[in-house]
Amino acid sequence: MIVLKTARELKVMKEACRISAGALQIAGKAVEPGITTAELDKLAEDYILSQGAKPNFKNYHGYPATACISINNEVIHGIPSRNRKLKQGDIVSIDLGAEFEGYHGDNAATFACGDISPEAKRLMDITEQSLYKGIAAAVSGGRIGDISNAVQSFVEANGLSVVRKFVGHGIGTALHEAPEVPNFGPAGRGIRLMPGMTLAIEPMVNAGGSDVKILPDGWTVLTKDGSLSAHFEHTIVITSDGPKIMTLCEV
Ligand code: MF3
Ligand code: CO
């Protein structure tokens, strides 16, 4: 069931999203050679708790941390570790969210650790731009497929591929709600977009092929061909006045 949010609900959810965005910015700014992914996770968690919110990934289906931190050929769901130090040249995808007064925010971005290769920079830029193409297509009266197709066509026109095994999602009183928001597929299909729908749009883009595999830890998703991957995500709301990004940062 797709739940349209009222203005009152959106106000609370905006707080959850603001806190999510702040935590992402704090962790992202701390990305540098030598820091561990567990240290980044703690920075994010401390900020979320300081705002009176809860890290909403923690314990979700048993997930053990606040953030998912996925490096280079890791696509998503990398588990933070005290033994994992970032290196110069890494690209580091951080995905996290916060729950505030029963409402959820969710966002992600890929950060450069020191100087990175031109190929890695391009992958990051195209992935971020594809998120904005998807957001721009999230207009009342359109359909979910319009978002999917906007992301896919932009990514593929740039010679990169979208991951198909994982998709974006509705979000609200649960981290994952209906509908699914794939990053691929034909425009003009799927459910109709309406004001009050809140969606997490999250392209995962690979430099090589779109196939992925999962590590024996049961979480970490990697590119099958070992190529680099990037991930950007915002929580948005569809309004009669167009899509609005909710996960905007104010720290
Ligand atoms: N970040 C995922 C999403 O954007 C959810 C992570 S699930 C978790 O939908 F279990 F890893 F937290
Ligand atoms: Co998400």
PDB file of C-alpha atoms and ligand atoms in Angstrom:
ATOM      1  CA  MET A   1       0.000   0.000   0.000  1.00  0.00           C
ATOM      2  CA  ILE A   2       1.287   3.445  -0.883  1.00  0.00           C
ATOM      3  CA  VAL A   3       0.751   5.983   1.891  1.00  0.00           C
ATOM      4  CA  LEU A   4       0.411   9.651   0.977  1.00  0.00           C
ATOM      5  CA  LYS A   5       1.773  11.850   3.745  1.00  0.00           C
ATOM      6  CA  THR A   6      -0.057  14.832   5.204  1.00  0.00           C
ATOM      7  CA  ALA A   7       1.605  18.191   5.746  1.00  0.00           C
ATOM      8  CA  ARG A   8       1.869  17.408   9.456  1.00  0.00           C
ATOM      9  CA  GLU A   9       3.603  14.104   8.774  1.00  0.00           C
ATOM     10  CA  LEU A  10       5.940  15.704   6.258  1.00  0.00           C
ATOM     11  CA  LYS A  11       7.039  18.217   8.851  1.00  0.00           C
ATOM     12  CA  VAL A  12       8.196  15.457  11.219  1.00  0.00           C
ATOM     13  CA  MET A  13       9.691  13.437   8.385  1.00  0.00           C
ATOM     14  CA  LYS A  14      11.646  16.509   7.257  1.00  0.00           C
ATOM     15  CA  GLU A  15      13.379  16.447  10.646  1.00  0.00           C
ATOM     16  CA  ALA A  16      14.352  12.791  10.202  1.00  0.00           C
ATOM     17  CA  CYS A  17      15.690  13.698   6.771  1.00  0.00           C
ATOM     18  CA  ARG A  18      17.601  16.751   8.005  1.00  0.00           C
ATOM     19  CA  ILE A  19      19.279  14.595  10.651  1.00  0.00           C
ATOM     20  CA  SER A  20      20.062  11.887   8.070  1.00  0.00           C
ATOM     21  CA  ALA A  21      21.649  14.481   5.784  1.00  0.00           C
ATOM     22  CA  GLY A  22      23.676  15.988   8.615  1.00  0.00           C
ATOM     23  CA  ALA A  23      25.065  12.611   9.613  1.00  0.00           C
ATOM     24  CA  LEU A  24      25.992  11.852   6.017  1.00  0.00           C
ATOM     25  CA  GLN A  25      27.783  15.171   5.672  1.00  0.00           C
ATOM     26  CA  ILE A  26      29.714  14.681   8.917  1.00  0.00           C
ATOM     27  CA  ALA A  27      30.845  11.184   7.947  1.00  0.00           C
ATOM     28  CA  GLY A  28      31.631  12.279   4.385  1.00  0.00           C
ATOM     29  CA  LYS A  29      33.784  15.197   5.525  1.00  0.00           C
ATOM     30  CA  ALA A  30      35.814  12.812   7.698  1.00  0.00           C
ATOM     31  CA  VAL A  31      36.734  10.576   4.739  1.00  0.00           C
ATOM     32  CA  GLU A  32      40.538  10.666   4.482  1.00  0.00           C
ATOM     33  CA  PRO A  33      43.407   8.205   4.212  1.00  0.00           C
ATOM     34  CA  GLY A  34      43.942   6.292   7.482  1.00  0.00           C
ATOM     35  CA  ILE A  35      40.489   6.657   9.070  1.00  0.00           C
ATOM     36  CA  THR A  36      38.627   3.403   9.668  1.00  0.00           C
ATOM     37  CA  THR A  37      35.101   2.732   8.500  1.00  0.00           C
ATOM     38  CA  ALA A  38      34.128   2.045  12.131  1.00  0.00           C
ATOM     39  CA  GLU A  39      35.279   5.575  13.042  1.00  0.00           C
ATOM     40  CA  LEU A  40      33.118   7.048  10.265  1.00  0.00           C
ATOM     41  CA  ASP A  41      30.188   4.985  11.511  1.00  0.00           C
ATOM     42  CA  LYS A  42      30.639   6.325  15.040  1.00  0.00           C
ATOM     43  CA  LEU A  43      30.722   9.951  13.880  1.00  0.00           C
ATOM     44  CA  ALA A  44      27.409   9.414  12.086  1.00  0.00           C
ATOM     45  CA  GLU A  45      25.819   7.564  14.988  1.00  0.00           C
ATOM     46  CA  ASP A  46      26.905  10.144  17.582  1.00  0.00           C
ATOM     47  CA  TYR A  47      25.364  12.945  15.519  1.00  0.00           C
ATOM     48  CA  ILE A  48      22.075  11.087  14.989  1.00  0.00           C
ATOM     49  CA  LEU A  49      21.778  10.337  18.713  1.00  0.00           C
ATOM     50  CA  SER A  50      22.707  13.943  19.598  1.00  0.00           C
ATOM     51  CA  GLN A  51      19.663  15.071  17.606  1.00  0.00           C
ATOM     52  CA  GLY A  52      17.281  12.854  19.564  1.00  0.00           C
ATOM     53  CA  ALA A  53      16.947  10.422  16.651  1.00  0.00           C
ATOM     54  CA  LYS A  54      17.841   6.753  16.108  1.00  0.00           C
ATOM     55  CA  PRO A  55      20.039   5.146  13.455  1.00  0.00           C
ATOM     56  CA  ASN A  56      17.390   3.282  11.467  1.00  0.00           C
ATOM     57  CA  PHE A  57      19.677   0.761   9.723  1.00  0.00           C
ATOM     58  CA  LYS A  58      20.952  -0.598  13.043  1.00  0.00           C
ATOM     59  CA  ASN A  59      19.279  -3.971  13.743  1.00  0.00           C
ATOM     60  CA  TYR A  60      17.284  -3.712  10.502  1.00  0.00           C
ATOM     61  CA  HIS A  61      17.110  -7.403   9.536  1.00  0.00           C
ATOM     62  CA  GLY A  62      20.033  -7.778  11.932  1.00  0.00           C
ATOM     63  CA  TYR A  63      22.286  -5.151  10.292  1.00  0.00           C
ATOM     64  CA  PRO A  64      25.009  -4.383  12.863  1.00  0.00           C
ATOM     65  CA  ALA A  65      25.870  -0.692  12.298  1.00  0.00           C
ATOM     66  CA  THR A  66      24.535   2.840  11.714  1.00  0.00           C
ATOM     67  CA  ALA A  67      25.955   3.239   8.221  1.00  0.00           C
ATOM     68  CA  CYS A  68      26.684   1.030   5.260  1.00  0.00           C
ATOM     69  CA  ILE A  69      30.176   1.923   4.014  1.00  0.00           C
ATOM     70  CA  SER A  70      31.154   0.390   0.688  1.00  0.00           C
ATOM     71  CA  ILE A  71      34.571   0.942  -0.875  1.00  0.00           C
ATOM     72  CA  ASN A  72      35.596   0.808  -4.578  1.00  0.00           C
ATOM     73  CA  ASN A  73      34.152  -2.414  -6.060  1.00  0.00           C
ATOM     74  CA  GLU A  74      31.712  -2.721  -3.130  1.00  0.00           C
ATOM     75  CA  VAL A  75      28.292  -1.525  -4.280  1.00  0.00           C
ATOM     76  CA  ILE A  76      26.252  -1.284  -1.061  1.00  0.00           C
ATOM     77  CA  HIS A  77      25.832  -2.725   2.454  1.00  0.00           C
ATOM     78  CA  GLY A  78      29.525  -2.761   3.406  1.00  0.00           C
ATOM     79  CA  ILE A  79      29.769  -3.299   7.175  1.00  0.00           C
ATOM     80  CA  PRO A  80      31.921  -0.761   9.044  1.00  0.00           C
ATOM     81  CA  SER A  81      35.000  -2.312  10.660  1.00  0.00           C
ATOM     82  CA  ARG A  82      37.815  -1.264  12.981  1.00  0.00           C
ATOM     83  CA  ASN A  83      40.146  -3.195  10.706  1.00  0.00           C
ATOM     84  CA  ARG A  84      39.241  -1.371   7.517  1.00  0.00           C
ATOM     85  CA  LYS A  85      41.333   1.749   6.946  1.00  0.00           C
ATOM     86  CA  LEU A  86      40.639   4.017   3.992  1.00  0.00           C
ATOM     87  CA  LYS A  87      43.426   4.503   1.460  1.00  0.00           C
ATOM     88  CA  GLN A  88      44.310   7.378  -0.821  1.00  0.00           C
ATOM     89  CA  GLY A  89      42.423   6.865  -4.097  1.00  0.00           C
ATOM     90  CA  ASP A  90      39.478   4.951  -2.615  1.00  0.00           C
ATOM     91  CA  ILE A  91      35.907   5.893  -3.429  1.00  0.00           C
ATOM     92  CA  VAL A  92      33.731   5.478  -0.379  1.00  0.00           C
ATOM     93  CA  SER A  93      29.961   5.095  -0.522  1.00  0.00           C
ATOM     94  CA  ILE A  94      28.235   5.970   2.745  1.00  0.00           C
ATOM     95  CA  ASP A  95      24.548   5.144   3.144  1.00  0.00           C
ATOM     96  CA  LEU A  96      22.648   5.890   6.354  1.00  0.00           C
ATOM     97  CA  GLY A  97      19.401   7.109   7.783  1.00  0.00           C
ATOM     98  CA  ALA A  98      17.678   8.317  10.917  1.00  0.00           C
ATOM     99  CA  GLU A  99      14.306   7.726  12.524  1.00  0.00           C
ATOM    100  CA  PHE A 100      12.763  10.683  14.326  1.00  0.00           C
ATOM    101  CA  GLU A 101       9.399  10.524  16.088  1.00  0.00           C
ATOM    102  CA  GLY A 102       8.391   7.513  14.017  1.00  0.00           C
ATOM    103  CA  TYR A 103       9.432   8.859  10.606  1.00  0.00           C
ATOM    104  CA  HIS A 104      12.423   7.841   8.509  1.00  0.00           C
ATOM    105  CA  GLY A 105      15.045   9.546   6.386  1.00  0.00           C
ATOM    106  CA  ASP A 106      17.527   7.737   4.107  1.00  0.00           C
ATOM    107  CA  ASN A 107      20.398   9.080   2.025  1.00  0.00           C
ATOM    108  CA  ALA A 108      23.723   8.101   0.499  1.00  0.00           C
ATOM    109  CA  ALA A 109      26.676   9.591  -1.321  1.00  0.00           C
ATOM    110  CA  THR A 110      30.052   8.463  -2.619  1.00  0.00           C
ATOM    111  CA  PHE A 111      33.084  10.406  -1.394  1.00  0.00           C
ATOM    112  CA  ALA A 112      36.656  10.600  -2.699  1.00  0.00           C
ATOM    113  CA  CYS A 113      39.465   9.618  -0.328  1.00  0.00           C
ATOM    114  CA  GLY A 114      42.269  11.997  -1.278  1.00  0.00           C
ATOM    115  CA  ASP A 115      43.127  12.103  -4.972  1.00  0.00           C
ATOM    116  CA  ILE A 116      41.194   9.636  -7.083  1.00  0.00           C
ATOM    117  CA  SER A 117      41.499   8.535 -10.697  1.00  0.00           C
ATOM    118  CA  PRO A 118      39.667  10.465 -13.438  1.00  0.00           C
ATOM    119  CA  GLU A 119      37.608   7.310 -14.119  1.00  0.00           C
ATOM    120  CA  ALA A 120      36.490   7.126 -10.491  1.00  0.00           C
ATOM    121  CA  LYS A 121      35.649  10.848 -10.463  1.00  0.00           C
ATOM    122  CA  ARG A 122      33.599  10.478 -13.630  1.00  0.00           C
ATOM    123  CA  LEU A 123      31.722   7.481 -12.202  1.00  0.00           C
ATOM    124  CA  MET A 124      30.871   9.493  -9.080  1.00  0.00           C
ATOM    125  CA  ASP A 125      29.763  12.533 -11.078  1.00  0.00           C
ATOM    126  CA  ILE A 126      27.568  10.586 -13.506  1.00  0.00           C
ATOM    127  CA  THR A 127      25.963   8.648 -10.641  1.00  0.00           C
ATOM    128  CA  GLU A 128      25.167  11.845  -8.735  1.00  0.00           C
ATOM    129  CA  GLN A 129      23.803  13.480 -11.877  1.00  0.00           C
ATOM    130  CA  SER A 130      21.657  10.405 -12.579  1.00  0.00           C
ATOM    131  CA  LEU A 131      20.061  10.840  -9.146  1.00  0.00           C
ATOM    132  CA  TYR A 132      19.098  14.404 -10.083  1.00  0.00           C
ATOM    133  CA  LYS A 133      17.689  13.193 -13.422  1.00  0.00           C
ATOM    134  CA  GLY A 134      15.561  10.710 -11.481  1.00  0.00           C
ATOM    135  CA  ILE A 135      14.397  13.360  -9.022  1.00  0.00           C
ATOM    136  CA  ALA A 136      13.478  15.734 -11.850  1.00  0.00           C
ATOM    137  CA  ALA A 137      11.240  13.007 -13.318  1.00  0.00           C
ATOM    138  CA  ALA A 138       9.375  12.530 -10.024  1.00  0.00           C
ATOM    139  CA  VAL A 139       6.426  14.737 -10.928  1.00  0.00           C
ATOM    140  CA  SER A 140       2.779  14.372 -10.013  1.00  0.00           C
ATOM    141  CA  GLY A 141       0.846  12.766 -12.876  1.00  0.00           C
ATOM    142  CA  GLY A 142       3.889  10.867 -14.124  1.00  0.00           C
ATOM    143  CA  ARG A 143       4.693   7.256 -13.315  1.00  0.00           C
ATOM    144  CA  ILE A 144       7.389   5.411 -11.368  1.00  0.00           C
ATOM    145  CA  GLY A 145       8.865   4.216 -14.669  1.00  0.00           C
ATOM    146  CA  ASP A 146       9.587   7.825 -15.624  1.00  0.00           C
ATOM    147  CA  ILE A 147      12.041   8.021 -12.713  1.00  0.00           C
ATOM    148  CA  SER A 148      13.556   4.627 -13.564  1.00  0.00           C
ATOM    149  CA  ASN A 149      13.996   5.468 -17.199  1.00  0.00           C
ATOM    150  CA  ALA A 150      15.486   8.914 -16.519  1.00  0.00           C
ATOM    151  CA  VAL A 151      18.200   7.307 -14.378  1.00  0.00           C
ATOM    152  CA  GLN A 152      18.914   4.383 -16.690  1.00  0.00           C
ATOM    153  CA  SER A 153      19.023   6.319 -19.946  1.00  0.00           C
ATOM    154  CA  PHE A 154      21.414   8.919 -18.541  1.00  0.00           C
ATOM    155  CA  VAL A 155      23.741   6.327 -17.014  1.00  0.00           C
ATOM    156  CA  GLU A 156      23.829   4.135 -20.121  1.00  0.00           C
ATOM    157  CA  ALA A 157      24.306   7.115 -22.450  1.00  0.00           C
ATOM    158  CA  ASN A 158      27.488   7.697 -20.474  1.00  0.00           C
ATOM    159  CA  GLY A 159      28.718   4.117 -20.937  1.00  0.00           C
ATOM    160  CA  LEU A 160      28.081   2.969 -17.359  1.00  0.00           C
ATOM    161  CA  SER A 161      25.558   0.442 -15.991  1.00  0.00           C
ATOM    162  CA  VAL A 162      22.834   0.490 -13.341  1.00  0.00           C
ATOM    163  CA  VAL A 163      22.536  -2.257 -10.737  1.00  0.00           C
ATOM    164  CA  ARG A 164      19.245  -4.126 -11.125  1.00  0.00           C
ATOM    165  CA  LYS A 165      19.248  -6.409  -8.129  1.00  0.00           C
ATOM    166  CA  PHE A 166      18.605  -3.539  -5.670  1.00  0.00           C
ATOM    167  CA  VAL A 167      16.158  -0.656  -6.053  1.00  0.00           C
ATOM    168  CA  GLY A 168      14.915   2.527  -4.398  1.00  0.00           C
ATOM    169  CA  HIS A 169      11.741   2.546  -2.336  1.00  0.00           C
ATOM    170  CA  GLY A 170       8.917   4.385  -0.685  1.00  0.00           C
ATOM    171  CA  ILE A 171       9.755   5.633   2.811  1.00  0.00           C
ATOM    172  CA  GLY A 172       7.814   7.082   5.736  1.00  0.00           C
ATOM    173  CA  THR A 173       6.822   5.356   8.966  1.00  0.00           C
ATOM    174  CA  ALA A 174       8.988   2.460   7.734  1.00  0.00           C
ATOM    175  CA  LEU A 175      12.436   2.635   6.140  1.00  0.00           C
ATOM    176  CA  HIS A 176      11.168   0.618   3.206  1.00  0.00           C
ATOM    177  CA  GLU A 177       7.591   1.112   2.005  1.00  0.00           C
ATOM    178  CA  ALA A 178       5.840   0.546  -1.317  1.00  0.00           C
ATOM    179  CA  PRO A 179       6.453   1.300  -4.109  1.00  0.00           C
ATOM    180  CA  GLU A 180       9.757  -0.037  -5.392  1.00  0.00           C
ATOM    181  CA  VAL A 181      11.719   2.543  -7.378  1.00  0.00           C
ATOM    182  CA  PRO A 182      13.940   0.674  -9.879  1.00  0.00           C
ATOM    183  CA  ASN A 183      16.803   2.458 -11.604  1.00  0.00           C
ATOM    184  CA  PHE A 184      15.909   0.825 -14.921  1.00  0.00           C
ATOM    185  CA  GLY A 185      12.865   0.170 -17.065  1.00  0.00           C
ATOM    186  CA  PRO A 186      10.525   1.867 -19.508  1.00  0.00           C
ATOM    187  CA  ALA A 187       9.006   5.307 -18.947  1.00  0.00           C
ATOM    188  CA  GLY A 188       5.224   5.587 -18.688  1.00  0.00           C
ATOM    189  CA  ARG A 189       4.815   2.352 -16.679  1.00  0.00           C
ATOM    190  CA  GLY A 190       4.194   1.595 -13.040  1.00  0.00           C
ATOM    191  CA  ILE A 191       2.110   3.371 -10.450  1.00  0.00           C
ATOM    192  CA  ARG A 192       1.077   6.977 -10.916  1.00  0.00           C
ATOM    193  CA  LEU A 193       3.006   9.592  -8.948  1.00  0.00           C
ATOM    194  CA  MET A 194       0.963  11.773  -6.624  1.00  0.00           C
ATOM    195  CA  PRO A 195       1.531  14.663  -4.208  1.00  0.00           C
ATOM    196  CA  GLY A 196       2.423  13.407  -0.727  1.00  0.00           C
ATOM    197  CA  MET A 197       4.383  10.362  -1.962  1.00  0.00           C
ATOM    198  CA  THR A 198       7.764  10.114  -0.293  1.00  0.00           C
ATOM    199  CA  LEU A 199      10.428   8.141  -2.139  1.00  0.00           C
ATOM    200  CA  ALA A 200      14.072   7.201  -1.642  1.00  0.00           C
ATOM    201  CA  ILE A 201      15.644   7.369  -5.099  1.00  0.00           C
ATOM    202  CA  GLU A 202      19.034   5.661  -5.112  1.00  0.00           C
ATOM    203  CA  PRO A 203      20.984   4.859  -8.284  1.00  0.00           C
ATOM    204  CA  MET A 204      23.792   2.324  -7.828  1.00  0.00           C
ATOM    205  CA  VAL A 205      26.055   2.616 -10.862  1.00  0.00           C
ATOM    206  CA  ASN A 206      28.900   0.341 -11.975  1.00  0.00           C
ATOM    207  CA  ALA A 207      31.805   1.267 -14.220  1.00  0.00           C
ATOM    208  CA  GLY A 208      31.618  -2.227 -15.755  1.00  0.00           C
ATOM    209  CA  GLY A 209      28.688  -4.642 -15.968  1.00  0.00           C
ATOM    210  CA  SER A 210      25.530  -4.446 -13.875  1.00  0.00           C
ATOM    211  CA  ASP A 211      25.893  -7.863 -12.201  1.00  0.00           C
ATOM    212  CA  VAL A 212      26.626  -8.111  -8.486  1.00  0.00           C
ATOM    213  CA  LYS A 213      27.511 -10.803  -5.958  1.00  0.00           C
ATOM    214  CA  ILE A 214      27.201 -10.981  -2.161  1.00  0.00           C
ATOM    215  CA  LEU A 215      30.080 -11.750   0.233  1.00  0.00           C
ATOM    216  CA  PRO A 216      29.821 -14.624   2.721  1.00  0.00           C
ATOM    217  CA  ASP A 217      29.131 -12.021   5.481  1.00  0.00           C
ATOM    218  CA  GLY A 218      25.623 -12.010   3.975  1.00  0.00           C
ATOM    219  CA  TRP A 219      25.601  -8.215   3.476  1.00  0.00           C
ATOM    220  CA  THR A 220      28.394  -6.763   1.367  1.00  0.00           C
ATOM    221  CA  VAL A 221      27.357  -6.438  -2.277  1.00  0.00           C
ATOM    222  CA  LEU A 222      30.216  -6.312  -4.813  1.00  0.00           C
ATOM    223  CA  THR A 223      30.396  -5.844  -8.558  1.00  0.00           C
ATOM    224  CA  LYS A 224      30.747  -9.259 -10.175  1.00  0.00           C
ATOM    225  CA  ASP A 225      33.468  -8.053 -12.537  1.00  0.00           C
ATOM    226  CA  GLY A 226      35.456  -6.172  -9.884  1.00  0.00           C
ATOM    227  CA  SER A 227      34.724  -2.758 -11.436  1.00  0.00           C
ATOM    228  CA  LEU A 228      34.156   0.373  -9.343  1.00  0.00           C
ATOM    229  CA  SER A 229      30.679   1.303  -8.143  1.00  0.00           C
ATOM    230  CA  ALA A 230      29.068   4.511  -6.837  1.00  0.00           C
ATOM    231  CA  HIS A 231      25.803   5.214  -4.997  1.00  0.00           C
ATOM    232  CA  PHE A 232      23.841   8.413  -4.376  1.00  0.00           C
ATOM    233  CA  GLU A 233      20.468   8.651  -2.653  1.00  0.00           C
ATOM    234  CA  HIS A 234      17.999  11.292  -1.509  1.00  0.00           C
ATOM    235  CA  THR A 235      14.637  11.056   0.194  1.00  0.00           C
ATOM    236  CA  ILE A 236      12.187  13.243  -1.737  1.00  0.00           C
ATOM    237  CA  VAL A 237       8.537  14.243  -1.578  1.00  0.00           C
ATOM    238  CA  ILE A 238       6.350  14.766  -4.624  1.00  0.00           C
ATOM    239  CA  THR A 239       4.316  17.979  -4.378  1.00  0.00           C
ATOM    240  CA  SER A 240       1.917  19.773  -6.705  1.00  0.00           C
ATOM    241  CA  ASP A 241       4.833  22.145  -7.128  1.00  0.00           C
ATOM    242  CA  GLY A 242       7.313  19.455  -8.223  1.00  0.00           C
ATOM    243  CA  PRO A 243       9.731  17.138  -6.388  1.00  0.00           C
ATOM    244  CA  LYS A 244      11.358  18.453  -3.211  1.00  0.00           C
ATOM    245  CA  ILE A 245      14.507  16.952  -1.728  1.00  0.00           C
ATOM    246  CA  MET A 246      13.967  16.264   1.977  1.00  0.00           C
ATOM    247  CA  THR A 247      17.479  15.071   2.860  1.00  0.00           C
ATOM    248  CA  LEU A 248      19.087  18.494   2.733  1.00  0.00           C
ATOM    249  CA  CYS A 249      21.822  19.289   5.122  1.00  0.00           C
ATOM    250  CA  GLU A 250      21.880  22.154   7.573  1.00  0.00           C
ATOM    251  CA  VAL A 251      24.980  21.364   9.680  1.00  0.00           C
TER     252      VAL A 251
HETATM  253  N1  MF3 B   1      20.458   1.670   2.587  1.00  0.00           N
HETATM  254  C1  MF3 B   1      19.487   0.762   2.233  1.00  0.00           C
HETATM  255  C2  MF3 B   1      18.481   1.533   1.491  1.00  0.00           C
HETATM  256  O1  MF3 B   1      18.803   2.576   1.037  1.00  0.00           O
HETATM  257  C3  MF3 B   1      18.985   0.058   3.420  1.00  0.00           C
HETATM  258  C4  MF3 B   1      20.055  -0.565   4.165  1.00  0.00           C
HETATM  259  S1  MF3 B   1      19.468  -1.938   4.873  1.00  0.00           S
HETATM  260  C5  MF3 B   1      20.531  -2.231   6.093  1.00  0.00           C
HETATM  261  O2  MF3 B   1      17.376   1.184   1.290  1.00  0.00           O
HETATM  262  F1  MF3 B   1      20.088  -3.255   6.674  1.00  0.00           F
HETATM  263  F2  MF3 B   1      21.716  -2.364   5.610  1.00  0.00           F
HETATM  264  F3  MF3 B   1      20.522  -1.246   6.912  1.00  0.00           F
HETATM  265 CO    CO B   2      17.307   3.559   0.582  1.00  0.00          CO
END
